[in-house]
Short mmCIF file of C-alpha atoms in Angstrom, two decimals:
data_model
loop_
_atom_site.label_atom_id
_atom_site.label_comp_id
_atom_site.label_asym_id
_atom_site.label_seq_id
_atom_site.Cartn_x
_atom_site.Cartn_y
_atom_site.Cartn_z
CA UNK A 1 82.51 83.07 106.41
CA UNK A 2 86.20 82.73 108.36
CA UNK A 3 87.75 85.54 109.81
CA UNK A 4 90.72 86.94 107.46
CA UNK A 5 94.10 86.61 109.84
CA UNK A 6 94.23 90.46 108.15
CA UNK A 7 91.23 91.72 109.36
CA UNK A 8 88.95 90.66 112.22
CA UNK A 9 86.57 93.31 110.37
CA UNK A 10 86.16 90.09 107.49
CA UNK A 11 87.98 87.42 105.12
CA UNK A 12 87.05 87.03 101.17
CA UNK A 13 89.06 84.21 100.08
CA UNK A 14 88.85 82.46 96.38
CA UNK A 15 87.54 79.30 96.82
CA UNK A 16 99.21 63.19 115.41
CA UNK A 17 102.39 62.62 115.78
CA UNK A 18 105.26 65.68 116.35
CA UNK A 19 108.99 65.53 115.46
CA UNK A 20 111.86 68.67 115.36
CA UNK A 21 114.67 67.60 113.54
CA UNK A 22 117.56 69.83 111.89
CA UNK A 23 117.94 69.64 108.76
CA UNK A 24 121.58 70.15 107.20
CA UNK A 25 121.11 69.08 103.97
CA UNK A 26 117.70 68.47 102.28
CA UNK A 27 115.69 71.22 100.68
CA UNK A 28 118.34 73.99 102.23
CA UNK A 29 119.62 74.71 98.62
CA UNK A 30 116.14 76.16 98.03
CA UNK A 31 116.15 78.01 100.65
CA UNK A 32 119.35 79.75 100.38
CA UNK A 33 121.08 82.17 97.68
CA UNK A 34 124.88 83.04 97.83
CA UNK A 35 124.56 85.87 99.63
CA UNK A 36 125.16 84.19 102.56
CA UNK A 37 128.70 82.33 102.89
CA UNK A 38 127.10 80.15 105.89
CA UNK A 39 123.79 79.06 106.58
CA UNK A 40 122.87 77.85 109.67
CA UNK A 41 121.00 74.47 109.62
CA UNK A 42 117.05 74.85 109.56
CA UNK A 43 115.25 73.51 112.58
CA UNK A 44 112.42 72.16 110.93
CA UNK A 45 108.93 70.62 112.81
CA UNK A 46 106.49 68.07 111.56
CA UNK A 47 102.77 67.45 112.91
CA UNK A 48 99.85 69.39 113.76
CA UNK A 49 100.43 74.00 114.09
CA UNK A 50 97.25 76.20 115.13
CA UNK A 51 97.79 80.10 113.95
CA UNK A 52 95.51 82.29 115.73
CA UNK A 53 95.27 86.11 115.03
CA UNK A 54 96.28 87.44 118.64
CA UNK A 55 99.40 84.93 120.04
CA UNK A 56 97.45 83.72 123.51
CA UNK A 57 98.78 84.42 126.43
CA UNK A 58 101.49 81.97 128.33
CA UNK A 59 98.84 80.68 130.71
CA UNK A 60 96.76 79.66 127.41
CA UNK A 61 100.23 77.98 126.30
CA UNK A 62 101.36 75.83 129.24
CA UNK A 63 97.56 74.19 129.44
CA UNK A 64 97.89 73.61 125.53
CA UNK A 65 101.39 72.44 125.64
CA UNK A 66 99.94 69.91 128.49
CA UNK A 67 97.18 69.20 126.31
CA UNK A 68 99.81 67.40 123.94
CA UNK A 69 97.27 68.03 120.85
CA UNK A 70 99.26 70.37 118.66
CA UNK A 71 103.34 71.28 118.87
CA UNK A 72 103.57 74.31 116.19
CA UNK A 73 101.85 77.94 116.81
CA UNK A 74 102.10 80.36 114.20
CA UNK A 75 102.59 83.75 115.02
CA UNK A 76 102.24 87.17 113.30
CA UNK A 77 105.44 89.16 113.89
CA UNK A 78 104.28 92.08 112.01
CA UNK A 79 103.81 93.83 108.74
CA UNK A 80 101.11 97.14 108.26
CA UNK A 81 98.35 94.33 106.78
CA UNK A 82 98.29 93.15 110.24
CA UNK A 83 95.19 92.76 112.14
CA UNK A 84 95.23 91.66 115.83
CA UNK A 85 96.84 93.22 118.38
CA UNK A 86 98.87 90.95 119.64
CA UNK A 87 100.18 92.06 123.89
CA UNK A 88 101.41 88.81 124.85
CA UNK A 89 103.93 88.32 121.32
CA UNK A 90 107.34 89.69 123.00
CA UNK A 91 111.16 88.11 122.63
CA UNK A 92 110.56 86.70 126.18
CA UNK A 93 106.79 84.92 124.86
CA UNK A 94 108.82 83.38 122.09
CA UNK A 95 111.18 81.96 124.47
CA UNK A 96 109.36 80.71 126.87
CA UNK A 97 107.28 79.03 124.87
CA UNK A 98 110.40 77.12 122.79
CA UNK A 99 111.25 76.44 125.62
CA UNK A 100 108.01 74.51 126.70
CA UNK A 101 108.70 72.19 123.94
CA UNK A 102 106.85 75.05 120.81
CA UNK A 103 108.13 75.18 117.75
CA UNK A 104 107.17 78.68 116.39
CA UNK A 105 106.40 80.24 112.76
CA UNK A 106 106.74 83.58 111.94
CA UNK A 107 103.85 84.93 109.85
CA UNK A 108 104.55 88.10 108.12
CA UNK A 109 101.02 90.41 106.69
CA UNK A 110 102.87 92.43 103.90
CA UNK A 111 101.94 94.42 101.16
CA UNK A 112 98.74 93.24 99.25
CA UNK A 113 98.22 93.27 95.73
CA UNK A 114 96.92 96.45 93.85
CA UNK A 115 94.12 94.54 92.28
CA UNK A 116 93.00 92.65 95.59
CA UNK A 117 89.26 93.78 96.56
CA UNK A 118 90.23 94.47 100.50
CA UNK A 119 90.99 96.92 102.76
CA UNK A 120 94.41 96.16 103.02
CA UNK A 121 96.42 99.29 104.83
CA UNK A 122 99.62 99.03 102.25
CA UNK A 123 99.67 97.44 98.61
CA UNK A 124 102.37 97.62 96.10
CA UNK A 125 101.79 97.88 92.52
CA UNK A 126 103.46 97.18 88.99
CA UNK A 127 106.07 100.27 89.63
CA UNK A 128 106.05 99.72 93.39
CA UNK A 129 106.24 95.90 93.89
CA UNK A 130 109.90 95.72 93.96
CA UNK A 131 110.51 98.61 96.51
CA UNK A 132 108.15 97.57 98.53
CA UNK A 133 109.12 93.72 98.35
CA UNK A 134 112.54 95.13 99.64
CA UNK A 135 111.22 97.39 102.13
CA UNK A 136 108.59 95.02 103.90
CA UNK A 137 111.68 91.87 104.11
CA UNK A 138 113.56 94.33 105.92
CA UNK A 139 110.97 94.97 108.24
CA UNK A 140 110.74 91.25 109.02
CA UNK A 141 113.69 90.27 109.67
CA UNK A 142 114.19 93.17 112.30
CA UNK A 143 110.96 92.23 113.99
CA UNK A 144 111.89 88.00 113.80
CA UNK A 145 114.80 89.69 115.37
CA UNK A 146 114.23 91.68 118.01
CA UNK A 147 111.53 89.02 118.54
CA UNK A 148 114.61 86.25 119.24
CA UNK A 149 114.04 84.43 116.08
CA UNK A 150 117.56 84.06 114.95
CA UNK A 151 119.25 84.20 111.03
CA UNK A 152 118.06 80.55 109.68
CA UNK A 153 114.96 81.05 110.75
CA UNK A 154 112.30 81.00 108.45
CA UNK A 155 109.51 83.92 107.88
CA UNK A 156 106.58 83.57 106.12
CA UNK A 157 104.54 85.83 103.83
CA UNK A 158 101.27 86.14 104.08
CA UNK A 159 99.58 86.91 100.69
CA UNK A 160 95.97 86.98 100.16
CA UNK A 161 93.78 85.93 97.44
CA UNK A 162 93.65 87.81 94.61
CA UNK A 163 92.73 87.38 90.50
CA UNK A 164 95.62 85.63 89.06
CA UNK A 165 94.62 85.45 85.81
CA UNK A 166 94.62 89.39 85.99
CA UNK A 167 98.04 88.69 84.02
CA UNK A 168 99.22 92.18 84.98
CA UNK A 169 98.55 91.84 88.65
CA UNK A 170 100.33 88.57 88.87
CA UNK A 171 103.43 89.52 87.21
CA UNK A 172 103.70 92.31 89.97
CA UNK A 173 102.76 90.35 93.09
CA UNK A 174 105.79 87.54 91.79
CA UNK A 175 108.36 90.48 91.65
CA UNK A 176 107.48 91.77 95.71
CA UNK A 177 107.27 88.52 95.93
CA UNK A 178 110.77 87.50 94.62
CA UNK A 179 111.79 90.95 95.75
CA UNK A 180 111.06 90.13 99.49
CA UNK A 181 112.30 86.54 99.71
CA UNK A 182 115.96 88.36 97.92
CA UNK A 183 116.03 90.00 100.80
CA UNK A 184 115.21 87.98 103.58
CA UNK A 185 118.13 85.58 102.22
CA UNK A 186 120.58 88.24 102.11
CA UNK A 187 120.33 89.31 105.73
CA UNK A 188 120.20 84.93 106.17
CA UNK A 189 116.68 84.23 106.94
CA UNK A 190 114.73 81.79 104.92
CA UNK A 191 111.85 82.71 102.77
CA UNK A 192 108.29 80.97 102.81
CA UNK A 193 104.81 82.13 101.94
CA UNK A 194 101.22 81.52 103.04
CA UNK A 195 98.73 81.55 100.63
CA UNK A 196 95.48 79.86 98.85
CA UNK A 197 95.55 77.07 96.69
CA UNK A 198 93.60 78.75 94.02
CA UNK A 199 95.39 81.87 94.49
CA UNK A 200 98.36 82.63 95.70
CA UNK A 201 99.67 79.61 96.27
CA UNK A 202 98.70 78.69 93.20
CA UNK A 203 100.59 81.52 91.25
CA UNK A 204 103.90 80.13 93.56
CA UNK A 205 103.71 76.72 92.68
CA UNK A 206 102.53 76.82 89.30
CA UNK A 207 104.89 80.21 88.28
CA UNK A 208 107.43 78.46 84.91
CA UNK A 209 109.90 81.05 86.05
CA UNK A 210 111.36 79.62 89.72
CA UNK A 211 114.05 82.32 90.03
CA UNK A 212 113.99 83.39 93.77
CA UNK A 213 110.67 82.14 95.13
CA UNK A 214 110.66 81.23 98.36
CA UNK A 215 111.58 77.69 99.51
CA UNK A 216 108.61 77.04 101.52
CA UNK A 217 105.05 76.94 100.54
CA UNK A 218 102.23 76.65 102.83
CA UNK A 219 98.58 76.66 101.31
CA UNK A 220 95.58 76.69 102.60
CA UNK A 221 92.91 74.59 101.49
CA UNK A 222 89.94 73.78 104.10
CA UNK A 223 89.04 70.19 103.22
CA UNK A 224 89.43 68.73 106.47
CA UNK A 225 92.56 66.74 105.55
CA UNK A 226 95.64 66.61 108.26
CA UNK A 227 98.50 66.13 105.26
CA UNK A 228 101.11 67.61 103.25
CA UNK A 229 101.12 64.98 100.48
CA UNK A 230 97.58 63.17 100.18
CA UNK A 231 95.95 66.46 98.54
CA UNK A 232 98.82 68.25 97.40
CA UNK A 233 97.43 70.07 94.15
CA UNK A 234 100.75 70.40 92.52
CA UNK A 235 103.68 68.91 91.09
CA UNK A 236 104.31 66.34 93.35
CA UNK A 237 108.27 67.41 92.66
CA UNK A 238 107.59 70.76 94.33
CA UNK A 239 108.54 71.41 97.80
CA UNK A 240 109.51 68.30 99.15
CA UNK A 241 111.91 68.25 102.07
CA UNK A 242 110.49 69.66 104.83
CA UNK A 243 108.99 72.64 103.17
CA UNK A 244 104.96 72.13 102.92
CA UNK A 245 102.45 73.36 105.53
CA UNK A 246 98.75 73.01 104.78
CA UNK A 247 96.19 75.33 106.67
CA UNK A 248 93.69 72.92 106.59
CA UNK A 249 90.56 74.05 108.99
CA UNK A 250 89.65 77.45 109.60
CA UNK A 251 88.30 79.48 112.51
CA UNK A 252 88.01 76.16 114.93
CA UNK A 253 87.27 77.22 118.53
CA UNK A 254 88.76 75.04 120.73
CA UNK A 255 89.44 74.27 124.18
CA UNK A 256 92.12 72.52 125.57
CA UNK A 257 93.25 72.59 129.60
CA UNK A 258 90.34 74.78 130.51
CA UNK A 259 91.60 77.60 127.64
CA UNK A 260 89.13 78.60 124.33
CA UNK A 261 90.83 79.61 121.54
CA UNK A 262 89.65 79.90 118.21
CA UNK A 263 92.52 78.34 115.61
CA UNK A 264 93.40 77.94 112.19
CA UNK A 265 94.21 74.17 111.61
CA UNK A 266 97.47 73.17 110.19
CA UNK A 267 99.10 69.70 108.94
CA UNK A 268 102.99 70.73 109.28
CA UNK A 269 106.71 69.76 107.86
CA UNK A 270 108.54 72.74 107.15
CA UNK A 271 111.25 75.21 109.09
CA UNK A 272 110.47 76.78 112.36
CA UNK A 273 111.39 79.22 113.68
CA UNK A 274 115.37 79.17 115.72
CA UNK A 275 115.21 80.71 118.78
CA UNK A 276 117.68 82.37 121.03
#
């Protein structure tokens, strides 16, 4: 079984060409709210991206950039359920890899549902979902800002698998996600969610009430297909206009430029951090 980015002790589951563009129009309405009068144009990246439990060293990032297979890197900026230490992840590291041409994808491991079968350090209940969501989002913004990720950047909330058929649990999860999203947007950060296509991502994509849901969806579907369109499991009208990421392979041990890293592979067509 692949290892879980929330915890190296175990993960349970329920189931190119590259380019960068700054977008001022398409898809932005879904990412913003009236809380902000002026939103920075979102910065999007289309191409291959990887995520690793621990942000690699700058030397490894330089070597992997020369290899040119990947152009994006997801990093775990915070959250009480974050599983790995981040000795390399500093403001200087973020600035340096951005200067090298990497597109940085911020990921925050927030509280997890009360019905989830895991060893999560932080959970929410139906009663606490809204308050915990707001608190986690405030922390996520603080962590992103400390790393030099400016307003207008996205933060992707890591929501692991849970029983979406458990209505009380699913309702509480949506309450938590909506509260997280509202708080991010009030601070002028865009909202995204990472989750499994059979669980948390499905709950977001199929929710009939679209109010305050994240504007970007990063779905884990480990089918080996490097696409964000050919295997999109839901309404094709959802999350268009550079708003999708697809984690299509987990725990791929790869050597590039003499440096070996175990990564998850992603096809990416969504916002990335604005670094300053």
